[in-house]
Coordinates of C-alpha atoms (C1' of nucleotides) and ligand atoms in Angstrom, one line a residue:
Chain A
X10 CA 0.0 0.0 0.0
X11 CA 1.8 3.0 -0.6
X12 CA 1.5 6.4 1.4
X13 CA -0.7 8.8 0.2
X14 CA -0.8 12.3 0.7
X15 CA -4.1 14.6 1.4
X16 CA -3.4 16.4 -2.1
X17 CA -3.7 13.1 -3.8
X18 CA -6.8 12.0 -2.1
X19 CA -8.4 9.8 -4.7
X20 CA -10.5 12.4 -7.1
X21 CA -13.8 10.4 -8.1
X22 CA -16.2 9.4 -6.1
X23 CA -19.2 7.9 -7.5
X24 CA -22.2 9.7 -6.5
X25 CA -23.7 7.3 -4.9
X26 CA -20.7 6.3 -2.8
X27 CA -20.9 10.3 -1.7
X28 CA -24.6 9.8 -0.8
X29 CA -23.6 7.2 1.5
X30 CA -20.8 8.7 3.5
X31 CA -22.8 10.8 5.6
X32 CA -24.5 7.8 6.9
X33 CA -21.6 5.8 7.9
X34 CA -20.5 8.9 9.4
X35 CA -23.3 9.2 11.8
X36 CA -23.3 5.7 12.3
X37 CA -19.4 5.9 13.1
X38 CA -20.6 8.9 15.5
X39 CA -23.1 6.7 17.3
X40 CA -20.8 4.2 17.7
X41 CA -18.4 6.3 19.5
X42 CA -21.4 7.6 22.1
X43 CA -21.5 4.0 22.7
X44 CA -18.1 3.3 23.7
X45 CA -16.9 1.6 21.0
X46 CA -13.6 2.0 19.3
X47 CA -13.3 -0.9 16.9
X48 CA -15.5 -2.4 14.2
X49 CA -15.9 -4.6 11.4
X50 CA -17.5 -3.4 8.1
X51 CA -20.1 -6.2 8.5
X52 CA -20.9 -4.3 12.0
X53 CA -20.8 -0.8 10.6
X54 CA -22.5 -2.0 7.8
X55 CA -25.6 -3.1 10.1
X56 CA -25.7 0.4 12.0
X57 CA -26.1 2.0 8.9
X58 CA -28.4 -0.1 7.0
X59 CA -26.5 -1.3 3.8
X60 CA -24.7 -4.4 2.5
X61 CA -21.1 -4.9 3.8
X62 CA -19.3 -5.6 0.6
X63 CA -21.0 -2.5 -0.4
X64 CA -19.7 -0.5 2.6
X65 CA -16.1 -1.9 1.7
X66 CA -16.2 -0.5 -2.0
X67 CA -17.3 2.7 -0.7
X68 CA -14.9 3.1 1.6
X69 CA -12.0 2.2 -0.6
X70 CA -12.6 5.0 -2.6
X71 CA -11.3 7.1 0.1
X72 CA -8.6 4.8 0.9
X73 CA -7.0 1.9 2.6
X74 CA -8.3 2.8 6.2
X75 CA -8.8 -0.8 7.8
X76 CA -7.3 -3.8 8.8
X77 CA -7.3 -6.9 7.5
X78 CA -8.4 -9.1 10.7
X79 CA -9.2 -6.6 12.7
X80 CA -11.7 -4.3 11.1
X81 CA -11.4 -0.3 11.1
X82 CA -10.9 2.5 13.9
X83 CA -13.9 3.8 14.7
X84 CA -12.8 7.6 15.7
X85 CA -10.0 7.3 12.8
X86 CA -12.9 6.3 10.4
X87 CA -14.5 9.0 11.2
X88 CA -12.3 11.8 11.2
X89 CA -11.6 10.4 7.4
X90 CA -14.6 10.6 6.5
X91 CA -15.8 13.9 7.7
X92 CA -12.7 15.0 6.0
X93 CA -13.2 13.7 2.8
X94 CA -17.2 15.3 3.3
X95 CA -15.5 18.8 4.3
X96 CA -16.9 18.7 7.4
X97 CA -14.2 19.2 9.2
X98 CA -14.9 22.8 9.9
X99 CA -18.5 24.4 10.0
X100 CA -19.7 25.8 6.7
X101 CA -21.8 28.3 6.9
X102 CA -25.2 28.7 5.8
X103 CA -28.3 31.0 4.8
X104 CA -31.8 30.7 5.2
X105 CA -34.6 32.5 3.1
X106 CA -37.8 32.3 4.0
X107 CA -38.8 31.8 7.3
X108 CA -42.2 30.2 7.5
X109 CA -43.3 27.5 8.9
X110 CA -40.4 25.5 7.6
X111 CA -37.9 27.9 7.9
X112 CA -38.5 28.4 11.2
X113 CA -38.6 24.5 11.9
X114 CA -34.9 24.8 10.3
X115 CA -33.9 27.8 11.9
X116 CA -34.4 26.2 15.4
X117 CA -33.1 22.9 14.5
X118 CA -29.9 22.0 17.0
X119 CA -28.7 19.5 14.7
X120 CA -27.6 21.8 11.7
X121 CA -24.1 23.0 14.2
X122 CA -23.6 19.2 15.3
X123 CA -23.4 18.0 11.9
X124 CA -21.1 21.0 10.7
X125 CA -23.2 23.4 9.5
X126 CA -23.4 27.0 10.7
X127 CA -26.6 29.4 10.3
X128 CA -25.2 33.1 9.8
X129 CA -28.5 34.2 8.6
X130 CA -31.9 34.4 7.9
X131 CA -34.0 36.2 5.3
X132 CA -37.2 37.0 4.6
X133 CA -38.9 39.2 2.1
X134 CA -41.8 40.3 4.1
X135 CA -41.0 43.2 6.3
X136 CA -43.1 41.9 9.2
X137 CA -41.2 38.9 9.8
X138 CA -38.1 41.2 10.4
X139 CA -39.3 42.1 14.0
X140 CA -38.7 38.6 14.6
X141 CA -35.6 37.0 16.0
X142 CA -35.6 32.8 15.6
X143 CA -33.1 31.0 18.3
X144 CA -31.1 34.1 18.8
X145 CA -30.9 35.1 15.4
X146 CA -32.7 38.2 13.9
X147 CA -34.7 37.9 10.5
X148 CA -33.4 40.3 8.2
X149 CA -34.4 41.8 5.1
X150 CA -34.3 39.7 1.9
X151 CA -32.2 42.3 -0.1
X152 CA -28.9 41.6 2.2
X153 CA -28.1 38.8 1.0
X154 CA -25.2 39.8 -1.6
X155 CA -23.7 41.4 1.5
X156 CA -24.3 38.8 4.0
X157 CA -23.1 36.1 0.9
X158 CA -19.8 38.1 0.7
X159 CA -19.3 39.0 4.4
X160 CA -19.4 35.7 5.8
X161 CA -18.6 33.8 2.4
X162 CA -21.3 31.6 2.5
X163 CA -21.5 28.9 -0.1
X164 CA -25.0 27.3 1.5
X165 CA -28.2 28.8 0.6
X166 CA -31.5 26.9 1.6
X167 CA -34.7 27.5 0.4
X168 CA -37.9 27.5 2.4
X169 CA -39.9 30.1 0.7
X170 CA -43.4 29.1 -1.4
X171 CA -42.9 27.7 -4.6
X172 CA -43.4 30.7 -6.7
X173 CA -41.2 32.8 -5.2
X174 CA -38.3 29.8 -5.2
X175 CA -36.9 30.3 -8.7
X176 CA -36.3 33.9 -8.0
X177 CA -34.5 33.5 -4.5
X178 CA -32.4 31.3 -6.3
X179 CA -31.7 33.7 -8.7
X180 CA -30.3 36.1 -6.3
X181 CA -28.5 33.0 -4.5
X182 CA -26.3 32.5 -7.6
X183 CA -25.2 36.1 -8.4
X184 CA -24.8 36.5 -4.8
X185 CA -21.9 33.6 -5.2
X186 CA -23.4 30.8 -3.6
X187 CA -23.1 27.6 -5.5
X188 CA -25.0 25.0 -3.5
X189 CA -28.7 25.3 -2.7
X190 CA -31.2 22.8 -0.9
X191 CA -34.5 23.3 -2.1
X192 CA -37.2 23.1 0.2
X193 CA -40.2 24.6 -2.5
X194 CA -41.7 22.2 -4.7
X195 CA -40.5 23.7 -7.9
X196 CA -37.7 22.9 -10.4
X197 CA -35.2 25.2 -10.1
X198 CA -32.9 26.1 -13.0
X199 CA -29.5 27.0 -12.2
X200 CA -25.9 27.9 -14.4
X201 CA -23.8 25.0 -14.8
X202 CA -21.4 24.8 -11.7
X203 CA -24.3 25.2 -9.2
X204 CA -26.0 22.5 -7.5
X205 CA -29.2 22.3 -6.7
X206 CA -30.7 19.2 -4.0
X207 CA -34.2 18.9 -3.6
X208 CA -36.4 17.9 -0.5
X209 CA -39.9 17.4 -1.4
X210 CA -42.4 15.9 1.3
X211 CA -44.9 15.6 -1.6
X212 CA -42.9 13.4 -3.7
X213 CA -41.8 11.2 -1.1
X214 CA -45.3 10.8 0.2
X215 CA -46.4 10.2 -3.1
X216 CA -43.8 7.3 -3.8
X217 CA -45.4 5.4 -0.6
X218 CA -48.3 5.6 -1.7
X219 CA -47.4 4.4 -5.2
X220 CA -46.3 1.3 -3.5
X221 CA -49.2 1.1 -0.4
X222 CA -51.5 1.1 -3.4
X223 CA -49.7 -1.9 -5.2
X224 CA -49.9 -3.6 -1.9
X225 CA -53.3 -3.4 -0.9
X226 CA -54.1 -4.5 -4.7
X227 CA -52.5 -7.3 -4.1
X228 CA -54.7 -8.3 -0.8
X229 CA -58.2 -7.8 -2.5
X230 CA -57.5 -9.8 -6.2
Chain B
X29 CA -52.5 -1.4 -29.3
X30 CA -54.4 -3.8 -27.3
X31 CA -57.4 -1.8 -24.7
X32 CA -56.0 -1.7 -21.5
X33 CA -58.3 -2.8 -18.2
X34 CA -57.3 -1.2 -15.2
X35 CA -56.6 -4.9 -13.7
X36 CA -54.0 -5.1 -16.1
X37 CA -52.1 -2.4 -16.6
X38 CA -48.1 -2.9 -16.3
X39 CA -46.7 -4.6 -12.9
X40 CA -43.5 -3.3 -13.0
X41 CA -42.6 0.0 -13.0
X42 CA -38.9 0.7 -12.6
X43 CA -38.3 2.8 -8.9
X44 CA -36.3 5.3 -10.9
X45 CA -39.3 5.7 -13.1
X46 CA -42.0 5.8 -9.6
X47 CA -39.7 9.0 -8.3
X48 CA -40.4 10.7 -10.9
X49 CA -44.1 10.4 -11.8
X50 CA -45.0 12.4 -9.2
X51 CA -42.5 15.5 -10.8
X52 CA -44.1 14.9 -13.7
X53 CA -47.7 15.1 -12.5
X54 CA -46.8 18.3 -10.9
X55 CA -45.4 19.7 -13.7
X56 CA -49.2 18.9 -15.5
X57 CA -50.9 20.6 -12.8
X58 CA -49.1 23.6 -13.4
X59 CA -49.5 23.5 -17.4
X60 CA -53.4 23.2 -16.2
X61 CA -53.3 26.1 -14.0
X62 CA -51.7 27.9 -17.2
X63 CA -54.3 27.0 -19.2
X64 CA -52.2 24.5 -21.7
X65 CA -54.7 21.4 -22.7
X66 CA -51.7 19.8 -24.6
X67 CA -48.0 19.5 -24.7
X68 CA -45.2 17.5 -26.3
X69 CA -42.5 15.3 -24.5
X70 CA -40.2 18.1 -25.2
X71 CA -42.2 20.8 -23.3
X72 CA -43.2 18.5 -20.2
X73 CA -39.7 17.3 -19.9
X74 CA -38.6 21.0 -19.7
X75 CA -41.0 21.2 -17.2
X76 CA -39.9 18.7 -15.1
X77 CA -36.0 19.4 -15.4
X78 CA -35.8 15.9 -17.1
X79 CA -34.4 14.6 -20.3
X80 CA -37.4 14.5 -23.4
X81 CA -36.5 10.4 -24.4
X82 CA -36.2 10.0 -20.6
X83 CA -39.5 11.5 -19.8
X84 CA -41.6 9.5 -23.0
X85 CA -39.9 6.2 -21.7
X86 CA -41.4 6.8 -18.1
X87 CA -45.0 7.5 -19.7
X88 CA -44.5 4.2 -22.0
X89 CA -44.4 2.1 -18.7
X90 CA -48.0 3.4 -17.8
X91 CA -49.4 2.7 -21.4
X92 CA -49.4 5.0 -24.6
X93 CA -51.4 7.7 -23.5
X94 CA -49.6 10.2 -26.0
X95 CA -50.5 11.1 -29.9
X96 CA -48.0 11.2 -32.7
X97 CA -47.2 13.7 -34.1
X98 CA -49.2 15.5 -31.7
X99 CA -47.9 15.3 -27.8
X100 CA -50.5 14.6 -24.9
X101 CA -53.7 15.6 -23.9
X102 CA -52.7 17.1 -20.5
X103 CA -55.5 16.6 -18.2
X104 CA -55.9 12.9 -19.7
X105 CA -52.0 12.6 -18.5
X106 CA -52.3 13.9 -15.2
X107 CA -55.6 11.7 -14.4
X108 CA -53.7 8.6 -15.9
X109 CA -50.8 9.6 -13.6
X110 CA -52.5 10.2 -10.4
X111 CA -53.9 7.1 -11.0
X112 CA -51.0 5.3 -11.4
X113 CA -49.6 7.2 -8.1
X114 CA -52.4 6.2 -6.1
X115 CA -53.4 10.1 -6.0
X116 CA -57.5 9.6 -6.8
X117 CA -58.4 9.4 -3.6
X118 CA -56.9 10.8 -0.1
X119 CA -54.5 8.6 2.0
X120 CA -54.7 9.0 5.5
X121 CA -51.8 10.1 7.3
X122 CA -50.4 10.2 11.4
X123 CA -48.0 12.4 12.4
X124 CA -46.1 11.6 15.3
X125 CA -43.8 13.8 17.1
X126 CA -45.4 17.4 16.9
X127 CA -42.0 19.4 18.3
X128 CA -40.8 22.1 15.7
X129 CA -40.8 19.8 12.5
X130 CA -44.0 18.4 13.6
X131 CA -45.6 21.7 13.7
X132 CA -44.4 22.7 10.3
X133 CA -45.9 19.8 8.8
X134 CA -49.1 19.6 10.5
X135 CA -49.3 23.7 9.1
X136 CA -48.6 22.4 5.8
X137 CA -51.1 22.6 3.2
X138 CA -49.5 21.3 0.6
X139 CA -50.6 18.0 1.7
X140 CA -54.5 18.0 1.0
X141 CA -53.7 19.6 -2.4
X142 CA -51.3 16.4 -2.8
X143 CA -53.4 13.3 -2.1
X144 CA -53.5 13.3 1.6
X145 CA -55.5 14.1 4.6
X146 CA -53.7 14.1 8.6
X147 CA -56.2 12.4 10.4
X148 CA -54.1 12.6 14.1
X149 CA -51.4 14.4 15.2
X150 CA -49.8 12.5 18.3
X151 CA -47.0 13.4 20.8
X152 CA -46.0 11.9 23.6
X153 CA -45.2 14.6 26.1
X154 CA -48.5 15.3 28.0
X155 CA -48.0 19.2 28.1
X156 CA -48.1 19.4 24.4
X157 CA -51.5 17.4 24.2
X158 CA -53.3 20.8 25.1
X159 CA -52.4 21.9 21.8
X160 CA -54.5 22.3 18.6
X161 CA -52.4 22.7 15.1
X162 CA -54.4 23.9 12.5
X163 CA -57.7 22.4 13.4
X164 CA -56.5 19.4 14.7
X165 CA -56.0 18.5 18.3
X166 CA -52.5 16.5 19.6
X167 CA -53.6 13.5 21.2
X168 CA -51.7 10.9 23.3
X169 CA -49.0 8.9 21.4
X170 CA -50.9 5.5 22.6
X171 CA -53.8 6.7 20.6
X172 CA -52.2 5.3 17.9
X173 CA -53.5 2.1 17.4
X174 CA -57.1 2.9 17.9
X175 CA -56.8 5.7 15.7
X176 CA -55.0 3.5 12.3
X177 CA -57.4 0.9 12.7
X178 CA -60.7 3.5 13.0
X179 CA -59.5 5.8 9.7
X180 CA -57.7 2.7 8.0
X181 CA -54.0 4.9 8.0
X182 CA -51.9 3.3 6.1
X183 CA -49.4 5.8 6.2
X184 CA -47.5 7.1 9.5
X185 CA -44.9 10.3 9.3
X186 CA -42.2 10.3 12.1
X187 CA -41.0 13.6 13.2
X188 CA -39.7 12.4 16.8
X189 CA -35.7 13.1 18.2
X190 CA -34.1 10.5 16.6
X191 CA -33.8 8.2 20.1
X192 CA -37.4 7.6 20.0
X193 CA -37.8 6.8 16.3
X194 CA -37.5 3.4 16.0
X195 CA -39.6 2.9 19.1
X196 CA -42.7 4.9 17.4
X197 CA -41.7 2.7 14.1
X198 CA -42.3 -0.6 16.1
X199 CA -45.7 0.9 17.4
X200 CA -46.9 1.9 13.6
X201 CA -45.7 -1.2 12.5
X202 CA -47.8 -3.0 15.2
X203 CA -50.5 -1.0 14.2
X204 CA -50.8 -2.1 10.6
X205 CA -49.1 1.2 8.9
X206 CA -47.1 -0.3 6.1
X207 CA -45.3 2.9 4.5
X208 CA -43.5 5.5 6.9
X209 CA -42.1 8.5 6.3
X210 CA -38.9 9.5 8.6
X211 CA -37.7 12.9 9.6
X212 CA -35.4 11.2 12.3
X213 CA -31.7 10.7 11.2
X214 CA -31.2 7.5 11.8
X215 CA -31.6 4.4 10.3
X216 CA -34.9 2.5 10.9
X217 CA -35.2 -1.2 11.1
X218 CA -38.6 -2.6 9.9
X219 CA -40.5 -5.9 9.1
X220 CA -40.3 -7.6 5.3
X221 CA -43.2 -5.4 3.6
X222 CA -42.8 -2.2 5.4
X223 CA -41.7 0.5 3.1
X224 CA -39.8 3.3 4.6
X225 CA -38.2 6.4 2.9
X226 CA -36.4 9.3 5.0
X227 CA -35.7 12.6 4.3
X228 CA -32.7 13.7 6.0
X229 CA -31.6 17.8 6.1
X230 CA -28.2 16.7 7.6
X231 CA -26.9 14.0 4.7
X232 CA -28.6 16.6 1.7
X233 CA -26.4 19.2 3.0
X234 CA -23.3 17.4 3.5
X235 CA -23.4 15.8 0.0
X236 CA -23.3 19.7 -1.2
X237 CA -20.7 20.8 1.3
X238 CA -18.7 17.5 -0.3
X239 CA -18.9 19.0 -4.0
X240 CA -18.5 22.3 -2.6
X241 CA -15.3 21.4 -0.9
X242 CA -14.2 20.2 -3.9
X243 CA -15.4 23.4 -6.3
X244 CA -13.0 25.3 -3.9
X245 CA -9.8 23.2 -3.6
X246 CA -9.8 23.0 -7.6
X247 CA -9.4 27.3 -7.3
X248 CA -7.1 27.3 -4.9
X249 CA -5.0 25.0 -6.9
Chain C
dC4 C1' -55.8 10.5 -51.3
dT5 C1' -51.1 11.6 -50.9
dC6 C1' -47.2 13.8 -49.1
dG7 C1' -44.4 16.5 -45.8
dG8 C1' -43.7 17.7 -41.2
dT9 C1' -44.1 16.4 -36.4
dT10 C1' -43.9 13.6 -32.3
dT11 C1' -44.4 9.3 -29.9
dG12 C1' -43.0 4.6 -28.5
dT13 C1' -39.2 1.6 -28.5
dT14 C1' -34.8 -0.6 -29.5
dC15 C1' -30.1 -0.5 -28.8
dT16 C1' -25.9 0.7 -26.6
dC17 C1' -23.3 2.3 -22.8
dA18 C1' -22.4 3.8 -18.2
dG19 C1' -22.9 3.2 -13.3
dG20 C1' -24.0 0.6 -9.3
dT21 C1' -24.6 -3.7 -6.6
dT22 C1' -23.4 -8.1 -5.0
dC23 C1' -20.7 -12.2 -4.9
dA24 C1' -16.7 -14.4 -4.0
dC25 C1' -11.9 -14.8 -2.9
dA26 C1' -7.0 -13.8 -2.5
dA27 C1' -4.2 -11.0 0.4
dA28 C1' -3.1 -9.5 4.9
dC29 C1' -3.5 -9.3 9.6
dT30 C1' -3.9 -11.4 14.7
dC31 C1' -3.6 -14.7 18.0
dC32 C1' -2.6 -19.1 19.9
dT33 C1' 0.3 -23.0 20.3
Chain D
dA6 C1' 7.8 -19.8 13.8
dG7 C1' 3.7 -21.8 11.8
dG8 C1' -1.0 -22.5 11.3
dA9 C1' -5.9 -21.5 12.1
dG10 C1' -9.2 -18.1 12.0
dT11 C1' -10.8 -13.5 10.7
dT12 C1' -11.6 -9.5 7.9
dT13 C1' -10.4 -6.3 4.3
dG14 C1' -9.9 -4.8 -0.5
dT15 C1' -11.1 -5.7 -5.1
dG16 C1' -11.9 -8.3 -9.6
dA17 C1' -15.7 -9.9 -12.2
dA18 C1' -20.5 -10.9 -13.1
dC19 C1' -24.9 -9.1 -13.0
dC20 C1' -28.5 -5.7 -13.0
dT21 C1' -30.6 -1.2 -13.5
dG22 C1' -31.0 3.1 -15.7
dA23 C1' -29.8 6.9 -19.1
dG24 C1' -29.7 8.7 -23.7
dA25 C1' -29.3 8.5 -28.7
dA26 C1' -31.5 7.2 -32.6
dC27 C1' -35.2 5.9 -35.5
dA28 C1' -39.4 3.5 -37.4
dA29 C1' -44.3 3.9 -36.8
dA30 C1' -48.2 6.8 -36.4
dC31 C1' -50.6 10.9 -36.7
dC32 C1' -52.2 15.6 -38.6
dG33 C1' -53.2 19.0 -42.0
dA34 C1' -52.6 21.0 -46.6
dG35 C1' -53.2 20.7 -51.2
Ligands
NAD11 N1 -44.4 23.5 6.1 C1 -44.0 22.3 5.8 O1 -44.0 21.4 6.5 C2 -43.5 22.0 4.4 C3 -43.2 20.7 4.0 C4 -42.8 20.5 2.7 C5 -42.5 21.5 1.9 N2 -42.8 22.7 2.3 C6 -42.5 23.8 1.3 O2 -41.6 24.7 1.9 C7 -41.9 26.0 1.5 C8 -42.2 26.9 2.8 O3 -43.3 26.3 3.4 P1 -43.9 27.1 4.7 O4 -45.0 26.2 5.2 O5 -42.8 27.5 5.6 O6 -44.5 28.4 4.0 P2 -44.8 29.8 4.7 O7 -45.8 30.5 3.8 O8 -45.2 29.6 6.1 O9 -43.5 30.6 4.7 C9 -42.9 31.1 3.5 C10 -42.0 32.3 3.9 O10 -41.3 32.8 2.8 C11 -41.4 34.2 2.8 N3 -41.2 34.6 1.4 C12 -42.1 34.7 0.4 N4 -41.5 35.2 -0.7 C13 -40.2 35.4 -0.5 C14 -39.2 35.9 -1.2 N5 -39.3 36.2 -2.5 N6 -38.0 36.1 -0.6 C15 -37.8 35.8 0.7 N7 -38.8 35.3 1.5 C16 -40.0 35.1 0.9 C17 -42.7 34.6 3.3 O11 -42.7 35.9 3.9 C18 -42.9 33.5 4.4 O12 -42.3 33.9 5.6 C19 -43.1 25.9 0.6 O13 -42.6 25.9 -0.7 C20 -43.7 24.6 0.9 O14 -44.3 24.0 -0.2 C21 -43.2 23.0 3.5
NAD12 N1 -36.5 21.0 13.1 C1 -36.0 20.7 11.9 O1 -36.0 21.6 11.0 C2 -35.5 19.4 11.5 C3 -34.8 19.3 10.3 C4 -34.3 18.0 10.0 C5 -34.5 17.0 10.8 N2 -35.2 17.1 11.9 C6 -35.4 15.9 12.8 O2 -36.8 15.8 13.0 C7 -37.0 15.3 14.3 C8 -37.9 16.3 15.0 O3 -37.3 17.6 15.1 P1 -37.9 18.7 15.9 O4 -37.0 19.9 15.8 O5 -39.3 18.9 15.6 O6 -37.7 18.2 17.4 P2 -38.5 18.6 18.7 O7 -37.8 18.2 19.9 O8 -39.0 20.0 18.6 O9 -39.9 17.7 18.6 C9 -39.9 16.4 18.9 C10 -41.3 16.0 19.5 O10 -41.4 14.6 19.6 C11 -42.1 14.3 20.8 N3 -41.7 12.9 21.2 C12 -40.6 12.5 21.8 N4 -40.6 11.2 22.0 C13 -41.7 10.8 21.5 C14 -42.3 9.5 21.4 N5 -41.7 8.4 21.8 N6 -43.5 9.4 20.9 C15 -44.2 10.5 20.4 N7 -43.7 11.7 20.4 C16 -42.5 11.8 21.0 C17 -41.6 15.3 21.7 O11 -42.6 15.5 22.8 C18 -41.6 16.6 20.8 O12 -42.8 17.3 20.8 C19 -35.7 15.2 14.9 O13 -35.3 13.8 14.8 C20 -34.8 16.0 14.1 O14 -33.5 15.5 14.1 C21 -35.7 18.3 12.3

DNA sequence: CTCGGTTTGTTCTCAGGTTCACAAACTCCT
DNA sequence: AGGAGTTTGTGAACCTGAGAACAAACCGAG
């Protein structure tokens, strides 16, 4: 095995490997609450819910971190992987539009734990900016390019109604951020070099419900 | 092409295909609300963010519902859709766990509009079960089974700390709920037949921070 | 009725992801 | 030191999904 350098980390992680890694993480994390500080991949593998050869090619990609025999360290596993995530340090993040949901998310404890940092929220309507959520004030919707650039933020999340989502993301992306998570149920359509996640309680719903129906189909025939 | 009885139409419908039906369907609600009665593949798909060949290879697993050299009727589509979905009709849906998330949801109206009705909000801490969200009182947690079997809920949404998540699972599964929806980060362990699907803030936003990271380092270089 | 233009439904090919299975590498015991 | 037992890392087979490309089917004009 030969010795490999942070700058020549491997460079190509298949998505779906990436999509993974925050699960083992957490179940790394859990596994460290409990006291433990050794484990096998078919024992990680459990805690997070996937095969184990599966959790072995996935974390090859990153490098040669186990054993043979033994298994992997759990805190050394860990710190890998949160390094190879980025999160490592906190990045920090913006809110607009603090509803319902955004308020939900502007309370939420675990966005620090997990490396994430909220240096704002924004709203466009001028009565929300009397409020302050968990020690943070609402501010006006129009700050954003300076907030973006004072605090370099490279997060933006979206929580506004879907008609106004396409717009706020608009902003977002001259404003220099390049990530968003996209709470509205609308596609967005961003520049190349921008990415764009979506969590939509609809479609989810809608997807068990596809299947419920198969299910109870099933029973009556 | 053969007439098509409801009892027959196509078993299989590829999962990558189910995700996106519900996209699509949204995108046909909003060509309706624009007054459009027809569209081609190329239009919808642009509507949907999706790929044209992509989007008419989805529709050809529900039957052929399109005309060529014309496009699709777009209120035939979305009915045929919503039908395929599961959509017609409401599901019934718990939500258990009525903290900040829990209120957000229960306040959400987007999930009428969608296909589904919350019969019961439930919460285990006494002090919370003076509460009314929207209409709808919070009732004790061990209501649960009484109230799937009275309204026939086959669909349970867990918005609990993540400790008491796979508890509440076990109790929905107990109940008869087959299809849950988890806000909890961490990984739920359920009976053969059980479907569930989670939607997790933490892991979206750390699969960004991962690209991110690695938008930056390839400047800096 | 025929022809040109349009758009669907489908076939084919390729890329990506999952799982199996096993050699290589390690530990521990004798 | 050697051998038995364990567990990783990975090659290879298999499966699923994406996209290009095109024949079949439809419309409307002349
Ligand atoms: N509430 C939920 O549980 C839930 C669940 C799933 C999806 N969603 C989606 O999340 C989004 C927000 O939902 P909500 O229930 O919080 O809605 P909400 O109406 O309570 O909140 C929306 C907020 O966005 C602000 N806003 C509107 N336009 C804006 C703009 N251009 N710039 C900045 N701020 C603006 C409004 O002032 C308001 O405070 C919606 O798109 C909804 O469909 C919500
Ligand atoms: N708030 C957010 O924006 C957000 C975002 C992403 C994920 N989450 C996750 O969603 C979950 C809920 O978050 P929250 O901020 O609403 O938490 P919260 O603490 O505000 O609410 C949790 C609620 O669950 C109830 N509860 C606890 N144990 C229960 C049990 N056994 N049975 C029934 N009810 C029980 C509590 O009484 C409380 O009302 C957490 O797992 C959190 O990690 C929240």
């Amino acid at each position: 095995m030969t010795s490999r350098t942070p700058a020549e980390t491997a460079r190509d992680i298949p998505e779906a490997t990436v999509a993974r890694l925050p699960v083992y993480l957490r179940a790394l994390i859990s596994l460290i609450e409990h006291g433990i500080s050794t484990c096998s991949s078919e024992e990680l593998a459990r805690a997070a819910g996937v095969n184990s050869a599966k959790l072995r090619k996935d974390l090859s990609y990153l490098g040669s971190y186990g054993t043979r025999g033994v298994g992997y360290d759990v805190a050394y596993l860990r710190y890998q992987i949160a390094r190879e995530i980025g999160v490592t340090q906190d990045w920090p993040v913006v809110i607009v539009g603090i509803g319902n949901l955004g308020h939900a998310l502007a309370n939420f404890s675990g966005f620090r734990s997990r490396g994430f940092r909220v240096v704002a929220l924004l709203d466009a309507d001028p009565a929300r900016q009397e409020e302050s959520v968990s020690g943070i004030r609402i501010r006006p919707f129009d700050h954003l390019e300076t907030i973006v650039a004072e605090h370099s933020v490279a997060i933006g999340v979206i929580a506004t109604p879907a008609h106004a989502a396409q717009d706020v993301a608009d902003h977002m992306v001259t404003s220099g951020i390049r990530s968003i998570l996209n709470f509205a149920p609308t596609v967005l359509s961003v520049p190349e070099g921008v990415d764009v996640r979506k969590v939509d309680l609809s479609i989810e719903l809608q997807i068990l419900a596809y299947h419920e129906q198969r299910k109870t189909q099933g029973e009556s025939a």
